[in-house]
mmCIF file of N, CA and C in Angstrom:
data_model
loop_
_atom_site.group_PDB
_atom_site.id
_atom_site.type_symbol
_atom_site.label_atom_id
_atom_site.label_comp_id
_atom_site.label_asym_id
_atom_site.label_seq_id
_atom_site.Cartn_x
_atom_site.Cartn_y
_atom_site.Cartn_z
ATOM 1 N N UNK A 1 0.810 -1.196 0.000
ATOM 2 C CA UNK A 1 0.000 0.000 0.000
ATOM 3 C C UNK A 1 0.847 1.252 0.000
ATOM 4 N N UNK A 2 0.137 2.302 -0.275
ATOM 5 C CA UNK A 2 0.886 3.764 0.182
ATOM 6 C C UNK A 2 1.782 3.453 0.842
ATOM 7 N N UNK A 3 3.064 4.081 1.040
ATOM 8 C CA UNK A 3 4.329 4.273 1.962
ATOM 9 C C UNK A 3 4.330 5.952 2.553
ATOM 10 N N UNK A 4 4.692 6.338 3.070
ATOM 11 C CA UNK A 4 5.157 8.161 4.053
ATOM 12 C C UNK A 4 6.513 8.098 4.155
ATOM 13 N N UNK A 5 7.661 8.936 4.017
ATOM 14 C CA UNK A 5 8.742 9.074 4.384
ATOM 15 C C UNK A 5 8.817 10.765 4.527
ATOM 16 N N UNK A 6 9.702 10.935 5.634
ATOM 17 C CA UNK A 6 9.603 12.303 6.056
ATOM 18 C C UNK A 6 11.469 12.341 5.762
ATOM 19 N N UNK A 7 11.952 13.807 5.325
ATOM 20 C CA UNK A 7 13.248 13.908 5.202
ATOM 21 C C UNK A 7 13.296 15.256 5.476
ATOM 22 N N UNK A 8 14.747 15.545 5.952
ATOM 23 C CA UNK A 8 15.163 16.711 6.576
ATOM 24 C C UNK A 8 15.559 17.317 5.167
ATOM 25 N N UNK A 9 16.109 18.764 5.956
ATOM 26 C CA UNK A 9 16.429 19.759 4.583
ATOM 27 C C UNK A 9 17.492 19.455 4.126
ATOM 28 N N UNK A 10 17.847 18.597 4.363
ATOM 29 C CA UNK A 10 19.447 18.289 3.544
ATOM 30 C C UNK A 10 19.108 16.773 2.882
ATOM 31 N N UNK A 11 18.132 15.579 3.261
ATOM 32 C CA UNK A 11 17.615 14.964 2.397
ATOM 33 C C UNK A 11 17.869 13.898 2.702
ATOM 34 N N UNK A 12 17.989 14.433 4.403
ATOM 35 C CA UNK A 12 18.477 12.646 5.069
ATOM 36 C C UNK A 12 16.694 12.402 5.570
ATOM 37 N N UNK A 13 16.699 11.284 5.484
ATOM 38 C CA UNK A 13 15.440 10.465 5.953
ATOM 39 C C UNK A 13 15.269 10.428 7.553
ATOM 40 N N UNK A 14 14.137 10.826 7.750
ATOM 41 C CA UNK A 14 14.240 10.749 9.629
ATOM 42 C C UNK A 14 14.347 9.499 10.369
ATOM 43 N N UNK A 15 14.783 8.975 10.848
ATOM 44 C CA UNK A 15 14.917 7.572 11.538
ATOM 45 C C UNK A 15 13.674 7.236 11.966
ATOM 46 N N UNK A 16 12.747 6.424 11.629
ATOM 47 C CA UNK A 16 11.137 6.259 12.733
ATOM 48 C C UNK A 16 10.118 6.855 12.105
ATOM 49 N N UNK A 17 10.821 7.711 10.830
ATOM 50 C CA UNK A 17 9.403 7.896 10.079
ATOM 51 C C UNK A 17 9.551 7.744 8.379
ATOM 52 N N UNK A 18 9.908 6.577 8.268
ATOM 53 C CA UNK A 18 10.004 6.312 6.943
ATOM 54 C C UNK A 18 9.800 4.884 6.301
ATOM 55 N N UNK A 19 9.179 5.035 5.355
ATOM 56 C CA UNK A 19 8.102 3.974 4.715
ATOM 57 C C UNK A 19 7.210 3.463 5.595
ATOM 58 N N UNK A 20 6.225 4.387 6.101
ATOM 59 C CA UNK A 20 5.386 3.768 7.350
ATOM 60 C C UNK A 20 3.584 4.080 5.844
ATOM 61 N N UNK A 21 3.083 3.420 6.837
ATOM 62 C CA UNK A 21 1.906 3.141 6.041
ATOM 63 C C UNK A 21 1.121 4.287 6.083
ATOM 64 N N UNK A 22 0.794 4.757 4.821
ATOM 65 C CA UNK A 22 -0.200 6.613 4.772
ATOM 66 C C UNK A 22 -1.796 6.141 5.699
ATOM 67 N N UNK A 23 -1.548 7.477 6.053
ATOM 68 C CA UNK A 23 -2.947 7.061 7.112
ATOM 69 C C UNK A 23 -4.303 7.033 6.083
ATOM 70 N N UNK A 24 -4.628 7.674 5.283
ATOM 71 C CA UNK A 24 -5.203 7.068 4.147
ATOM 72 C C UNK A 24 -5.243 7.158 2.275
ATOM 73 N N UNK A 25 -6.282 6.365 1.725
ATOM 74 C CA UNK A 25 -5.526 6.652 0.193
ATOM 75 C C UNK A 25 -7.197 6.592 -0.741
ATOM 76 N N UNK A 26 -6.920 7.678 -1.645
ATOM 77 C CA UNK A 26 -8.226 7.518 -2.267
ATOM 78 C C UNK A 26 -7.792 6.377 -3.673
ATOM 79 N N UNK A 27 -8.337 5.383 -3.591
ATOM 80 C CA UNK A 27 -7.856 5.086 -4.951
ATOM 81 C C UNK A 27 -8.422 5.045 -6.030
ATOM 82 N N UNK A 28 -9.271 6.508 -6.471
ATOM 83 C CA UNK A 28 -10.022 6.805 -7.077
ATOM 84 C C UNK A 28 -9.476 6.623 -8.536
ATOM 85 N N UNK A 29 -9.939 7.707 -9.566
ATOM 86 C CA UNK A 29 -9.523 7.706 -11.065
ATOM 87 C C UNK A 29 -7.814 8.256 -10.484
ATOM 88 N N UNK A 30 -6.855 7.210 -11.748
ATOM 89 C CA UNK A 30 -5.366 7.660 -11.758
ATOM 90 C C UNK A 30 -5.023 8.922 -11.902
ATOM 91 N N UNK A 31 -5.801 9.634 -12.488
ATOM 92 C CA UNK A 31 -5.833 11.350 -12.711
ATOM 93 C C UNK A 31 -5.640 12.090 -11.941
ATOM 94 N N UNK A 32 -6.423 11.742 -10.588
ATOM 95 C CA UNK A 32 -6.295 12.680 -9.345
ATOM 96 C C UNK A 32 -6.452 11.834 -8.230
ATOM 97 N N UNK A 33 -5.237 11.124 -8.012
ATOM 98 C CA UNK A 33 -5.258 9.956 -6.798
ATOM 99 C C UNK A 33 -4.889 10.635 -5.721
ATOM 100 N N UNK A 34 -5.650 10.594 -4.066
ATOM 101 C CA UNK A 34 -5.577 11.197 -3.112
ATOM 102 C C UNK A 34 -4.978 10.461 -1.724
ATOM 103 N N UNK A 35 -3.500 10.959 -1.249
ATOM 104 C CA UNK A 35 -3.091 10.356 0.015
ATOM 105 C C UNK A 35 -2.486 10.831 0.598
ATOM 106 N N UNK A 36 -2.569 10.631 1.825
ATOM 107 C CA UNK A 36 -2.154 11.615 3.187
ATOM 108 C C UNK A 36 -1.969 10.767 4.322
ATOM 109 N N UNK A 37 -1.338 11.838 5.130
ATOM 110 C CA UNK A 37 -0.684 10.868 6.838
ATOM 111 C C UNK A 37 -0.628 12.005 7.049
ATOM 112 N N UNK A 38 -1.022 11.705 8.368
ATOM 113 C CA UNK A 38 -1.594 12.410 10.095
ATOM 114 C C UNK A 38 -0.047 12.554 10.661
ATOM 115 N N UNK A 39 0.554 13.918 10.500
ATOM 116 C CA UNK A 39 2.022 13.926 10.901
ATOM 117 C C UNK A 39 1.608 14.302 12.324
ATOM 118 N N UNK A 40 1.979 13.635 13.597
ATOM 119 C CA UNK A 40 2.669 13.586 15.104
ATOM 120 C C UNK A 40 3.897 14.395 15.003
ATOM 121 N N UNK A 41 4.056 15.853 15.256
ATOM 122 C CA UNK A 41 5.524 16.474 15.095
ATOM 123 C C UNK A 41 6.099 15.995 16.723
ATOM 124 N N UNK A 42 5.485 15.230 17.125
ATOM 125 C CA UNK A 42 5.701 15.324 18.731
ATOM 126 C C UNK A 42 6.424 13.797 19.049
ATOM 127 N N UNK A 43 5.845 12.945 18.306
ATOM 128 C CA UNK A 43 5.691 11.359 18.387
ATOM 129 C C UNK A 43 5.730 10.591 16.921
ATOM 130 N N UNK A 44 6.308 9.601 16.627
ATOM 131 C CA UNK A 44 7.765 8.828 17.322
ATOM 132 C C UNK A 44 8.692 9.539 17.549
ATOM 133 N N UNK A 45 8.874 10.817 16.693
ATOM 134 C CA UNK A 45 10.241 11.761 16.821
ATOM 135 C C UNK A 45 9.558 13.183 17.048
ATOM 136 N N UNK A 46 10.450 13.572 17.828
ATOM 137 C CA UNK A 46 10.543 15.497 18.239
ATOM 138 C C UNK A 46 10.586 16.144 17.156
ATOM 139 N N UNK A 47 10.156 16.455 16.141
ATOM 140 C CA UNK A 47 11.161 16.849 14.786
ATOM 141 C C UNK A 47 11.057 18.571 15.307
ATOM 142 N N UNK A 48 12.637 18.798 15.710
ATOM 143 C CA UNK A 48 13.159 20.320 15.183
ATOM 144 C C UNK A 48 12.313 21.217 14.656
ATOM 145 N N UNK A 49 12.254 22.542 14.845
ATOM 146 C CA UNK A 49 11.721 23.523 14.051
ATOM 147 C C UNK A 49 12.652 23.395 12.706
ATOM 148 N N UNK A 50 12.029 23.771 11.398
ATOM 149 C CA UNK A 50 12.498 23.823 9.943
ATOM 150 C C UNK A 50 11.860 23.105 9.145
ATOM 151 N N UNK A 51 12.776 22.917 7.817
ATOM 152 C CA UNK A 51 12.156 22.562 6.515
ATOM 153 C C UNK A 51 12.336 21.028 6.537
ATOM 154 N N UNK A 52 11.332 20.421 5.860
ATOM 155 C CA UNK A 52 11.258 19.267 6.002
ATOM 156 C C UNK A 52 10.138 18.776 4.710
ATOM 157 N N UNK A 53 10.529 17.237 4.436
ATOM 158 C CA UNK A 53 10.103 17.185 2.867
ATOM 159 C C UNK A 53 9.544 15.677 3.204
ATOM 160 N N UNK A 54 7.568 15.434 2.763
ATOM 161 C CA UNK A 54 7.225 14.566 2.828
ATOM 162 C C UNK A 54 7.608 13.897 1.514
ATOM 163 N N UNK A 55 7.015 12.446 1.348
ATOM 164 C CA UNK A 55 7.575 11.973 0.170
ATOM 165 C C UNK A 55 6.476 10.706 0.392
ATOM 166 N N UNK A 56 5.293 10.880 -0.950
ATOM 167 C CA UNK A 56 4.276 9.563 -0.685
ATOM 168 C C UNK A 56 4.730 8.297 -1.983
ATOM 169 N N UNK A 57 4.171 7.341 -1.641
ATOM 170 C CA UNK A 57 4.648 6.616 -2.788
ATOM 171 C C UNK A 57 3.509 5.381 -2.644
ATOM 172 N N UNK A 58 3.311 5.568 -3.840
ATOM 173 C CA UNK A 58 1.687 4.553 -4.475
ATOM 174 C C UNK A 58 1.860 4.606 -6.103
ATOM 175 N N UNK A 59 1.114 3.359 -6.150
ATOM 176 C CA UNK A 59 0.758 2.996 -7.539
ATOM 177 C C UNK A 59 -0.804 2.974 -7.936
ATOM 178 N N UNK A 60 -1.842 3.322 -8.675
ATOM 179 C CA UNK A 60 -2.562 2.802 -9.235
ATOM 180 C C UNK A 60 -2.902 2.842 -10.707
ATOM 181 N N UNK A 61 -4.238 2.006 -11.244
ATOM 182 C CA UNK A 61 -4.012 1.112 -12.257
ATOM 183 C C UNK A 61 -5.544 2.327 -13.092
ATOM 184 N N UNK A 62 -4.671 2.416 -14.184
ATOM 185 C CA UNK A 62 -5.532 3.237 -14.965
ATOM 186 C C UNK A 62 -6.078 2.167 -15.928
ATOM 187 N N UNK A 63 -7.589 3.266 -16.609
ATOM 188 C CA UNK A 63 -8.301 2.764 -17.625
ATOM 189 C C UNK A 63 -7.628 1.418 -18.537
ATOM 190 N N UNK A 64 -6.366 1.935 -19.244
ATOM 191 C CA UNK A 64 -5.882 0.883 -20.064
ATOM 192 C C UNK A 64 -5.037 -0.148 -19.301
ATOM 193 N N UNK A 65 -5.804 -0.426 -18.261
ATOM 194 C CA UNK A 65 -4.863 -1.530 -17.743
ATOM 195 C C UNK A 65 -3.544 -1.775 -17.020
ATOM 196 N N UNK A 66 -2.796 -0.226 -17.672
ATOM 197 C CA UNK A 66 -1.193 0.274 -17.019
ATOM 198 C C UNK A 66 -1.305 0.284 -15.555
ATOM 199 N N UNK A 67 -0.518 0.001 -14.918
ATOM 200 C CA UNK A 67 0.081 0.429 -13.338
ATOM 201 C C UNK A 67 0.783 1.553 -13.500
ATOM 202 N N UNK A 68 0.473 3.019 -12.961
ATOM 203 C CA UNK A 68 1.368 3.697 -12.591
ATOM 204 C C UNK A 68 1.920 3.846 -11.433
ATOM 205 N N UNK A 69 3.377 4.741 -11.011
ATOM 206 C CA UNK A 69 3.648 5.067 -9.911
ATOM 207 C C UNK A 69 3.770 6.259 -9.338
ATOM 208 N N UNK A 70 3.180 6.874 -8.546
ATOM 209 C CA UNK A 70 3.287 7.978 -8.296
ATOM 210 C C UNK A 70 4.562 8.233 -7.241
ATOM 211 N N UNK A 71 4.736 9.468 -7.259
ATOM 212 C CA UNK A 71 5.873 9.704 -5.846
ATOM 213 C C UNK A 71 5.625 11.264 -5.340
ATOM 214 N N UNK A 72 4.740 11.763 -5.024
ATOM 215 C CA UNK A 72 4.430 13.205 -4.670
ATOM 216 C C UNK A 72 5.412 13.495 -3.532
ATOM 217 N N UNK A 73 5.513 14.812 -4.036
ATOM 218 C CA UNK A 73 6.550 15.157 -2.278
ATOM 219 C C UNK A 73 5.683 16.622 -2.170
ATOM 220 N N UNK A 74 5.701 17.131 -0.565
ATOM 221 C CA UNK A 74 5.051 18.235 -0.136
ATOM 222 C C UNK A 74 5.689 18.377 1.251
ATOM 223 N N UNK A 75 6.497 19.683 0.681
ATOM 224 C CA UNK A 75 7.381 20.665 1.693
ATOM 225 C C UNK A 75 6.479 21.056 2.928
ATOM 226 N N UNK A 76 7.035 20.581 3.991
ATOM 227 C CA UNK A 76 6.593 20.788 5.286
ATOM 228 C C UNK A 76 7.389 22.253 6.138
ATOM 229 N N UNK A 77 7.031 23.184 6.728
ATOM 230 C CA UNK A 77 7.880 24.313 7.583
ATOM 231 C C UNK A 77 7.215 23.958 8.886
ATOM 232 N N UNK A 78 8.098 23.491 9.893
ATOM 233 C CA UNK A 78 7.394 23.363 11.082
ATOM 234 C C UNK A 78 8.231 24.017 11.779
ATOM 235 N N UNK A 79 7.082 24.714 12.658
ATOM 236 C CA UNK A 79 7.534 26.535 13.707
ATOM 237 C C UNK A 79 7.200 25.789 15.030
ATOM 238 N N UNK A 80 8.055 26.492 15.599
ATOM 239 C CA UNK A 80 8.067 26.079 17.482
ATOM 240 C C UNK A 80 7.260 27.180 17.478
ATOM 241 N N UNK A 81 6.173 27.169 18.007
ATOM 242 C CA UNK A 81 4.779 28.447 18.725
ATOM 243 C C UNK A 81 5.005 27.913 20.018
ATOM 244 N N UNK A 82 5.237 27.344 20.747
ATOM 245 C CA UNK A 82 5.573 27.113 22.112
ATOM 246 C C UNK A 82 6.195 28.708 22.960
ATOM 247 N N UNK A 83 5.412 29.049 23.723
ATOM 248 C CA UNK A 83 5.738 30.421 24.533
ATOM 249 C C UNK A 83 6.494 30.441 25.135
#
């Protein structure tokens, strides 16, 4: 199924959060396939204030039968608001 990997700004992979299972996946038409995970900035890992780069990875199977693979990535900025 879906995989999640979270990576720092330099493009190292976080230890404890990578290839874990997306919390969910639309596996609608291949056109506009929808998946996401419920990021814990708190739990398994503390992650640092900064830039940080999700990375999803799924396949699904269009009209003609093909398997594609997708690999979306979506830039994360996480701010310490802590007073």
């Amino acid at each position: 199924g879906p995989t999640f990997t979270l990576y720092d700004s330099l493009g190292a992979a976080i230890s404890g959060l990578t290839d874990l299972a997306a919390t969910g996946y639309d596996a609608g038409a291949p056109s506009a396939p929808r998946v996401w995970y419920n990021l814990d900035t708190t739990s398994p890992v503390a992650l640092a204030a900064g830039y940080y780069t999700a990375v999803f990875k799924f396949s699904a199977s269009g009209s003609d039968g093909l398997t594609r693979v997708y690999e979306p990535t979506v830039g994360i900025n996480v701010a310490d608001v802590r007073g």
